[in-house]
mmCIF file of C-alpha atoms in Angstrom:
data_model
loop_
_atom_site.group_PDB
_atom_site.id
_atom_site.type_symbol
_atom_site.label_atom_id
_atom_site.label_comp_id
_atom_site.label_asym_id
_atom_site.label_seq_id
_atom_site.Cartn_x
_atom_site.Cartn_y
_atom_site.Cartn_z
ATOM 1 C CA MET A 6 8.646 69.919 83.390
ATOM 2 C CA THR A 7 7.744 70.647 79.756
ATOM 3 C CA SER A 8 4.580 71.831 78.033
ATOM 4 C CA ALA A 9 3.495 72.661 74.514
ATOM 5 C CA LEU A 10 4.932 76.136 75.083
ATOM 6 C CA GLY A 11 8.296 75.250 76.551
ATOM 7 C CA THR A 12 10.193 74.203 79.670
ATOM 8 C CA ALA A 13 9.481 75.424 83.202
ATOM 9 C CA PHE A 14 12.440 76.945 85.050
ATOM 10 C CA GLU A 15 13.290 78.650 88.309
ATOM 11 C CA LYS A 16 15.911 81.348 88.768
ATOM 12 C CA TRP A 17 18.033 80.942 91.925
ATOM 13 C CA GLU A 18 21.067 82.696 93.335
ATOM 14 C CA GLY A 19 23.674 81.998 95.979
ATOM 15 C CA LEU A 20 25.583 85.127 97.056
ATOM 16 C CA GLY A 21 24.771 86.676 93.678
ATOM 17 C CA ASN A 22 26.085 83.697 91.696
ATOM 18 C CA ASP A 23 22.892 83.155 89.679
ATOM 19 C CA PHE A 24 21.491 80.145 87.861
ATOM 20 C CA ILE A 25 18.615 78.911 85.752
ATOM 21 C CA ILE A 26 17.347 75.563 87.119
ATOM 22 C CA VAL A 27 15.396 73.187 84.886
ATOM 23 C CA GLU A 28 14.284 69.600 85.421
ATOM 24 C CA LEU A 29 15.749 67.831 82.406
ATOM 25 C CA PRO A 30 18.058 64.777 82.252
ATOM 26 C CA GLN A 31 20.444 66.306 79.683
ATOM 27 C CA PRO A 32 21.795 69.814 79.053
ATOM 28 C CA PHE A 33 20.703 72.100 76.251
ATOM 29 C CA ASP A 34 23.086 72.486 73.343
ATOM 30 C CA PRO A 35 25.781 75.147 73.983
ATOM 31 C CA GLU A 36 24.205 77.708 71.642
ATOM 32 C CA ARG A 37 20.881 77.603 73.497
ATOM 33 C CA THR A 38 22.665 77.763 76.836
ATOM 34 C CA ARG A 39 24.557 80.873 75.762
ATOM 35 C CA LEU A 40 21.314 82.487 74.575
ATOM 36 C CA LEU A 41 19.420 81.775 77.802
ATOM 37 C CA CYS A 42 22.304 83.013 79.979
ATOM 38 C CA ASP A 43 22.635 86.237 77.960
ATOM 39 C CA ARG A 44 21.652 89.108 80.270
ATOM 40 C CA HIS A 45 20.228 91.207 77.436
ATOM 41 C CA ARG A 46 18.563 88.677 75.094
ATOM 42 C CA GLY A 47 17.843 85.813 77.482
ATOM 43 C CA ILE A 48 16.990 85.138 81.128
ATOM 44 C CA GLY A 49 20.480 86.029 82.312
ATOM 45 C CA ALA A 50 22.621 83.759 84.489
ATOM 46 C CA ASP A 51 26.130 82.549 85.277
ATOM 47 C CA GLY A 52 25.002 79.083 84.191
ATOM 48 C CA ILE A 53 22.205 76.526 83.883
ATOM 49 C CA LEU A 54 21.667 73.695 86.389
ATOM 50 C CA PHE A 55 19.912 70.613 85.023
ATOM 51 C CA VAL A 56 18.181 68.366 87.571
ATOM 52 C CA ASP A 57 17.277 64.715 86.926
ATOM 53 C CA ARG A 58 15.205 63.009 89.645
ATOM 54 C CA SER A 59 14.861 59.616 87.927
ATOM 55 C CA GLY A 60 17.780 57.858 89.682
ATOM 56 C CA PRO A 61 18.434 56.735 93.272
ATOM 57 C CA HIS A 62 19.710 60.247 94.010
ATOM 58 C CA PRO A 63 18.727 63.439 92.180
ATOM 59 C CA ARG A 64 21.467 64.440 89.753
ATOM 60 C CA MET A 65 22.807 67.924 88.980
ATOM 61 C CA ILE A 66 24.517 68.759 85.692
ATOM 62 C CA VAL A 67 26.151 72.187 85.400
ATOM 63 C CA THR A 68 26.709 74.238 82.264
ATOM 64 C CA ASN A 69 28.514 77.579 82.302
ATOM 65 C CA ALA A 70 27.221 80.686 80.554
ATOM 66 C CA ASP A 71 29.504 79.946 77.574
ATOM 67 C CA GLY A 72 28.003 76.460 77.147
ATOM 68 C CA SER A 73 30.940 74.568 78.670
ATOM 69 C CA ARG A 74 30.384 71.871 81.307
ATOM 70 C CA PRO A 75 32.379 72.111 84.568
ATOM 71 C CA GLU A 76 32.585 69.227 87.013
ATOM 72 C CA MET A 77 30.998 71.024 89.963
ATOM 73 C CA CYS A 78 29.519 74.274 91.241
ATOM 74 C CA GLY A 79 29.278 74.873 94.979
ATOM 75 C CA ASN A 80 26.835 77.781 94.893
ATOM 76 C CA GLY A 81 24.802 75.943 92.270
ATOM 77 C CA LEU A 82 24.722 72.834 94.451
ATOM 78 C CA ARG A 83 23.245 74.813 97.352
ATOM 79 C CA CYS A 84 20.628 76.246 94.996
ATOM 80 C CA VAL A 85 19.704 72.806 93.654
ATOM 81 C CA ALA A 86 19.505 71.387 97.201
ATOM 82 C CA ALA A 87 17.114 74.186 98.199
ATOM 83 C CA PHE A 88 15.150 73.784 94.939
ATOM 84 C CA LEU A 89 14.677 70.068 95.711
ATOM 85 C CA ALA A 90 13.856 70.750 99.368
ATOM 86 C CA THR A 91 10.869 72.883 98.319
ATOM 87 C CA ARG A 92 9.454 69.781 96.638
ATOM 88 C CA MET A 93 10.035 67.502 99.643
ATOM 89 C CA SER A 94 9.103 69.304 102.867
ATOM 90 C CA THR A 95 8.416 72.663 104.478
ATOM 91 C CA GLY A 96 10.979 71.888 107.195
ATOM 92 C CA ASN A 97 14.630 70.923 107.203
ATOM 93 C CA VAL A 98 15.691 68.388 104.578
ATOM 94 C CA THR A 99 18.679 66.043 104.296
ATOM 95 C CA LEU A 100 19.511 64.718 100.849
ATOM 96 C CA THR A 101 22.288 63.449 98.615
ATOM 97 C CA ILE A 102 22.828 64.949 95.162
ATOM 98 C CA ALA A 103 24.829 63.203 92.436
ATOM 99 C CA THR A 104 27.237 65.415 90.476
ATOM 100 C CA ASP A 105 30.017 64.960 87.931
ATOM 101 C CA ALA A 106 32.378 65.244 90.934
ATOM 102 C CA GLY A 107 30.603 62.531 92.967
ATOM 103 C CA ASN A 108 27.725 62.389 95.442
ATOM 104 C CA LYS A 109 27.342 65.361 97.803
ATOM 105 C CA HIS A 110 25.498 65.215 101.141
ATOM 106 C CA CYS A 111 23.395 68.322 101.846
ATOM 107 C CA ILE A 112 21.374 69.641 104.790
ATOM 108 C CA VAL A 113 18.825 72.337 103.936
ATOM 109 C CA GLU A 114 17.428 74.573 106.666
ATOM 110 C CA GLN A 115 14.340 76.448 105.480
ATOM 111 C CA ALA A 116 12.075 78.905 107.276
ATOM 112 C CA ASP A 117 9.869 81.723 105.981
ATOM 113 C CA GLY A 118 11.129 81.250 102.434
ATOM 114 C CA GLN A 119 14.789 81.521 103.501
ATOM 115 C CA PHE A 120 17.260 78.721 102.801
ATOM 116 C CA ASN A 121 20.600 77.962 104.428
ATOM 117 C CA VAL A 122 22.448 74.933 103.078
ATOM 118 C CA ALA A 123 25.380 72.944 104.484
ATOM 119 C CA VAL A 124 27.221 70.686 102.046
ATOM 120 C CA ASP A 125 29.896 68.039 102.573
ATOM 121 C CA MET A 126 32.073 68.869 99.578
ATOM 122 C CA GLY A 127 34.525 65.975 99.830
ATOM 123 C CA ALA A 128 38.295 66.162 100.171
ATOM 124 C CA ALA A 129 40.524 68.810 98.623
ATOM 125 C CA ARG A 130 43.598 67.722 96.693
ATOM 126 C CA ILE A 131 46.641 70.014 96.532
ATOM 127 C CA THR A 132 48.232 69.749 93.100
ATOM 128 C CA ALA A 133 51.378 71.137 91.445
ATOM 129 C CA PRO A 134 51.939 74.916 91.556
ATOM 130 C CA LEU A 135 50.987 76.853 88.432
ATOM 131 C CA GLU A 136 53.302 79.499 86.960
ATOM 132 C CA VAL A 137 51.835 81.981 84.487
ATOM 133 C CA THR A 138 53.599 84.734 82.568
ATOM 134 C CA ALA A 139 51.374 87.796 82.167
ATOM 135 C CA SER A 140 51.996 91.546 82.051
ATOM 136 C CA GLY A 141 55.725 90.885 81.838
ATOM 137 C CA LYS A 142 55.939 88.949 85.126
ATOM 138 C CA ILE A 143 55.785 85.370 86.357
ATOM 139 C CA HIS A 144 52.836 84.757 88.688
ATOM 140 C CA THR A 145 52.733 81.643 90.872
ATOM 141 C CA PHE A 146 49.474 80.061 92.019
ATOM 142 C CA THR A 147 48.739 77.254 94.462
ATOM 143 C CA THR A 148 46.448 74.763 92.720
ATOM 144 C CA VAL A 149 43.699 72.864 94.512
ATOM 145 C CA ASP A 150 41.210 70.341 93.148
ATOM 146 C CA VAL A 151 37.860 70.185 94.971
ATOM 147 C CA GLY A 152 36.077 68.286 92.209
ATOM 148 C CA ASN A 153 37.012 71.103 89.850
ATOM 149 C CA PRO A 154 40.341 72.970 89.515
ATOM 150 C CA HIS A 155 41.361 76.225 91.199
ATOM 151 C CA ALA A 156 44.470 78.416 91.019
ATOM 152 C CA ILE A 157 44.955 80.515 94.165
ATOM 153 C CA THR A 158 47.225 83.336 95.229
ATOM 154 C CA PHE A 159 47.488 85.062 98.609
ATOM 155 C CA ASP A 160 49.588 87.878 97.164
ATOM 156 C CA SER A 161 47.661 90.930 98.343
ATOM 157 C CA GLY A 162 49.366 93.272 95.884
ATOM 158 C CA TYR A 163 47.052 92.628 92.942
ATOM 159 C CA THR A 164 44.817 95.529 91.922
ATOM 160 C CA ASP A 165 41.492 95.147 90.100
ATOM 161 C CA SER A 166 43.162 96.046 86.814
ATOM 162 C CA ASP A 167 45.928 93.485 87.494
ATOM 163 C CA ILE A 168 43.291 90.804 88.072
ATOM 164 C CA ASP A 169 41.467 91.634 84.836
ATOM 165 C CA ARG A 170 44.737 91.318 82.900
ATOM 166 C CA ILE A 171 46.188 88.241 84.594
ATOM 167 C CA ALA A 172 43.131 86.094 85.384
ATOM 168 C CA PRO A 173 42.162 85.277 81.758
ATOM 169 C CA THR A 174 45.699 84.009 81.088
ATOM 170 C CA ALA A 175 45.789 81.936 84.279
ATOM 171 C CA ALA A 176 42.287 80.553 83.637
ATOM 172 C CA THR A 177 43.377 79.107 80.284
ATOM 173 C CA ALA A 178 46.894 78.025 81.283
ATOM 174 C CA ILE A 179 46.014 74.338 81.727
ATOM 175 C CA PRO A 180 43.991 71.952 79.541
ATOM 176 C CA GLY A 181 40.301 72.376 80.328
ATOM 177 C CA GLY A 182 40.958 75.644 82.143
ATOM 178 C CA THR A 183 40.870 76.555 85.828
ATOM 179 C CA ASN A 184 39.057 78.935 88.141
ATOM 180 C CA VAL A 185 41.292 81.624 89.634
ATOM 181 C CA GLU A 186 41.104 83.187 93.113
ATOM 182 C CA PHE A 187 42.934 86.288 94.356
ATOM 183 C CA CYS A 188 42.953 86.281 98.171
ATOM 184 C CA ARG A 189 43.750 88.540 101.112
ATOM 185 C CA MET A 190 43.904 87.425 104.753
ATOM 186 C CA ILE A 191 42.025 89.865 107.021
ATOM 187 C CA GLU A 192 43.336 90.337 110.563
ATOM 188 C CA GLY A 193 41.512 91.407 113.716
ATOM 189 C CA GLN A 194 38.318 89.402 113.179
ATOM 190 C CA SER A 195 36.555 87.254 115.775
ATOM 191 C CA ARG A 196 37.413 84.287 113.572
ATOM 192 C CA PRO A 197 39.605 83.953 110.468
ATOM 193 C CA ARG A 198 38.446 85.788 107.344
ATOM 194 C CA ILE A 199 39.715 85.681 103.784
ATOM 195 C CA ASP A 200 38.589 88.207 101.169
ATOM 196 C CA VAL A 201 38.465 86.682 97.682
ATOM 197 C CA VAL A 202 38.010 87.920 94.119
ATOM 198 C CA VAL A 203 36.967 85.124 91.733
ATOM 199 C CA TRP A 204 37.532 84.660 88.015
ATOM 200 C CA GLU A 205 35.561 81.614 86.812
ATOM 201 C CA ARG A 206 36.506 79.757 83.657
ATOM 202 C CA GLY A 207 33.756 80.068 81.095
ATOM 203 C CA VAL A 208 32.206 83.046 82.908
ATOM 204 C CA GLY A 209 34.776 85.660 83.996
ATOM 205 C CA ARG A 210 34.393 87.657 87.189
ATOM 206 C CA THR A 211 31.536 86.405 89.360
ATOM 207 C CA LEU A 212 30.079 87.618 92.640
ATOM 208 C CA ALA A 213 30.819 84.284 94.298
ATOM 209 C CA CYS A 214 32.177 80.769 93.783
ATOM 210 C CA GLY A 215 31.373 78.058 96.321
ATOM 211 C CA THR A 216 34.035 75.584 95.210
ATOM 212 C CA GLY A 217 36.483 78.480 95.023
ATOM 213 C CA ALA A 218 35.783 79.362 98.658
ATOM 214 C CA CYS A 219 36.394 75.721 99.597
ATOM 215 C CA ALA A 220 39.654 75.575 97.645
ATOM 216 C CA VAL A 221 40.863 78.853 99.201
ATOM 217 C CA ALA A 222 40.188 77.567 102.729
ATOM 218 C CA ALA A 223 42.016 74.315 101.962
ATOM 219 C CA ALA A 224 45.006 76.219 100.576
ATOM 220 C CA ALA A 225 45.048 78.485 103.642
ATOM 221 C CA CYS A 226 45.087 75.468 105.970
ATOM 222 C CA GLU A 227 47.842 73.817 103.941
ATOM 223 C CA ALA A 228 49.970 76.969 104.236
ATOM 224 C CA ASN A 229 49.274 77.274 108.019
ATOM 225 C CA ARG A 230 47.419 80.546 107.521
ATOM 226 C CA ILE A 231 44.464 79.047 109.428
ATOM 227 C CA ARG A 232 44.084 75.858 111.478
ATOM 228 C CA PHE A 233 42.491 72.669 110.210
ATOM 229 C CA GLY A 234 39.068 72.191 111.815
ATOM 230 C CA GLU A 235 38.647 75.937 112.380
ATOM 231 C CA PRO A 236 35.680 77.620 110.630
ATOM 232 C CA VAL A 237 36.741 80.455 108.340
ATOM 233 C CA ASP A 238 34.640 83.186 106.749
ATOM 234 C CA VAL A 239 35.407 83.405 103.044
ATOM 235 C CA ALA A 240 34.158 86.827 101.960
ATOM 236 C CA LEU A 241 33.319 87.124 98.265
ATOM 237 C CA PRO A 242 31.901 90.175 96.453
ATOM 238 C CA GLY A 243 28.378 88.691 96.771
ATOM 239 C CA GLY A 244 28.595 87.684 100.435
ATOM 240 C CA THR A 245 30.239 85.294 102.891
ATOM 241 C CA LEU A 246 30.449 81.512 103.133
ATOM 242 C CA GLU A 247 31.465 79.549 106.224
ATOM 243 C CA ILE A 248 34.059 76.897 105.324
ATOM 244 C CA THR A 249 35.616 74.248 107.570
ATOM 245 C CA VAL A 250 38.472 71.960 106.455
ATOM 246 C CA ASP A 251 39.323 68.982 108.679
ATOM 247 C CA THR A 252 42.737 67.332 109.041
ATOM 248 C CA GLN A 253 41.920 64.928 106.181
ATOM 249 C CA ARG A 254 41.151 67.974 103.988
ATOM 250 C CA ASN A 255 37.427 67.133 103.974
ATOM 251 C CA ILE A 256 35.454 70.340 103.475
ATOM 252 C CA ARG A 257 32.084 71.541 104.751
ATOM 253 C CA MET A 258 30.541 74.614 103.130
ATOM 254 C CA LYS A 259 27.602 76.508 104.596
ATOM 255 C CA GLY A 260 25.740 79.413 103.044
ATOM 256 C CA PRO A 261 22.451 80.761 101.678
ATOM 257 C CA ALA A 262 20.420 80.065 98.547
ATOM 258 C CA ARG A 263 17.481 82.151 97.317
ATOM 259 C CA ARG A 264 14.744 81.626 94.760
ATOM 260 C CA VAL A 265 14.361 84.733 92.571
ATOM 261 C CA PHE A 266 11.475 83.868 90.233
ATOM 262 C CA ARG A 267 9.793 81.184 88.145
ATOM 263 C CA GLY A 268 9.071 81.176 84.428
ATOM 264 C CA GLU A 269 9.017 79.173 81.243
ATOM 265 C CA VAL A 270 11.696 78.791 78.591
ATOM 266 C CA MET A 271 9.903 79.066 75.286
ATOM 267 C CA ALA A 272 10.514 76.372 72.663
ATOM 268 C CA VAL A 273 12.937 77.580 69.994
#
């Protein structure tokens, strides 16, 4: 919605992965996106989600904080589903959202201002391993496409400083870039758990990545670390998502979304 002053927006977050949501059919130019996502001179966000409700299904377009346009965003998709649900009903809502990675079926549970969203994310595709030379060593990543690309390692020996050195190189090692996930299997839980640190292309370290959690679970199933069809808790710095991968590699993601505040982007 626009006015003489500017464009209405809502700020949402999913496990600390935060977004500006606006109802516009096309993204802002990259410079304006970078300004609005700036945490000191703008609203502050990991990206902007543009929602167009003019078609048969509402459409989500994602732009990263650097102005680039990824194919998908799992945490963003949950936020958009909850954003749309507030305009449709006060109860549970089922809807389909069009994205650059195809249509995604969503179920939104809402009660007392709280939102929990389940999303059918489609099928994961295991692609060729990625080898990256950084810090004088060769690092090998499993690569998984879940509508956007991910490079994944289950080597638990990486320290925080290792990640900050290696992740930028891995993220730019293929045309168009890739998200990078550093994972550790956690034993002794009531159900499988994987701890994950995420480096998102176009953003850097983030508190969470929904598609990354999906890709990690798919890679774990492929490597027989967990069983297909078995729910797994993917624990990210911002919180935990429940991911289930079936034998056809179809993925269901379930997790929260939260509205933070509303405002207006001033015309510039």
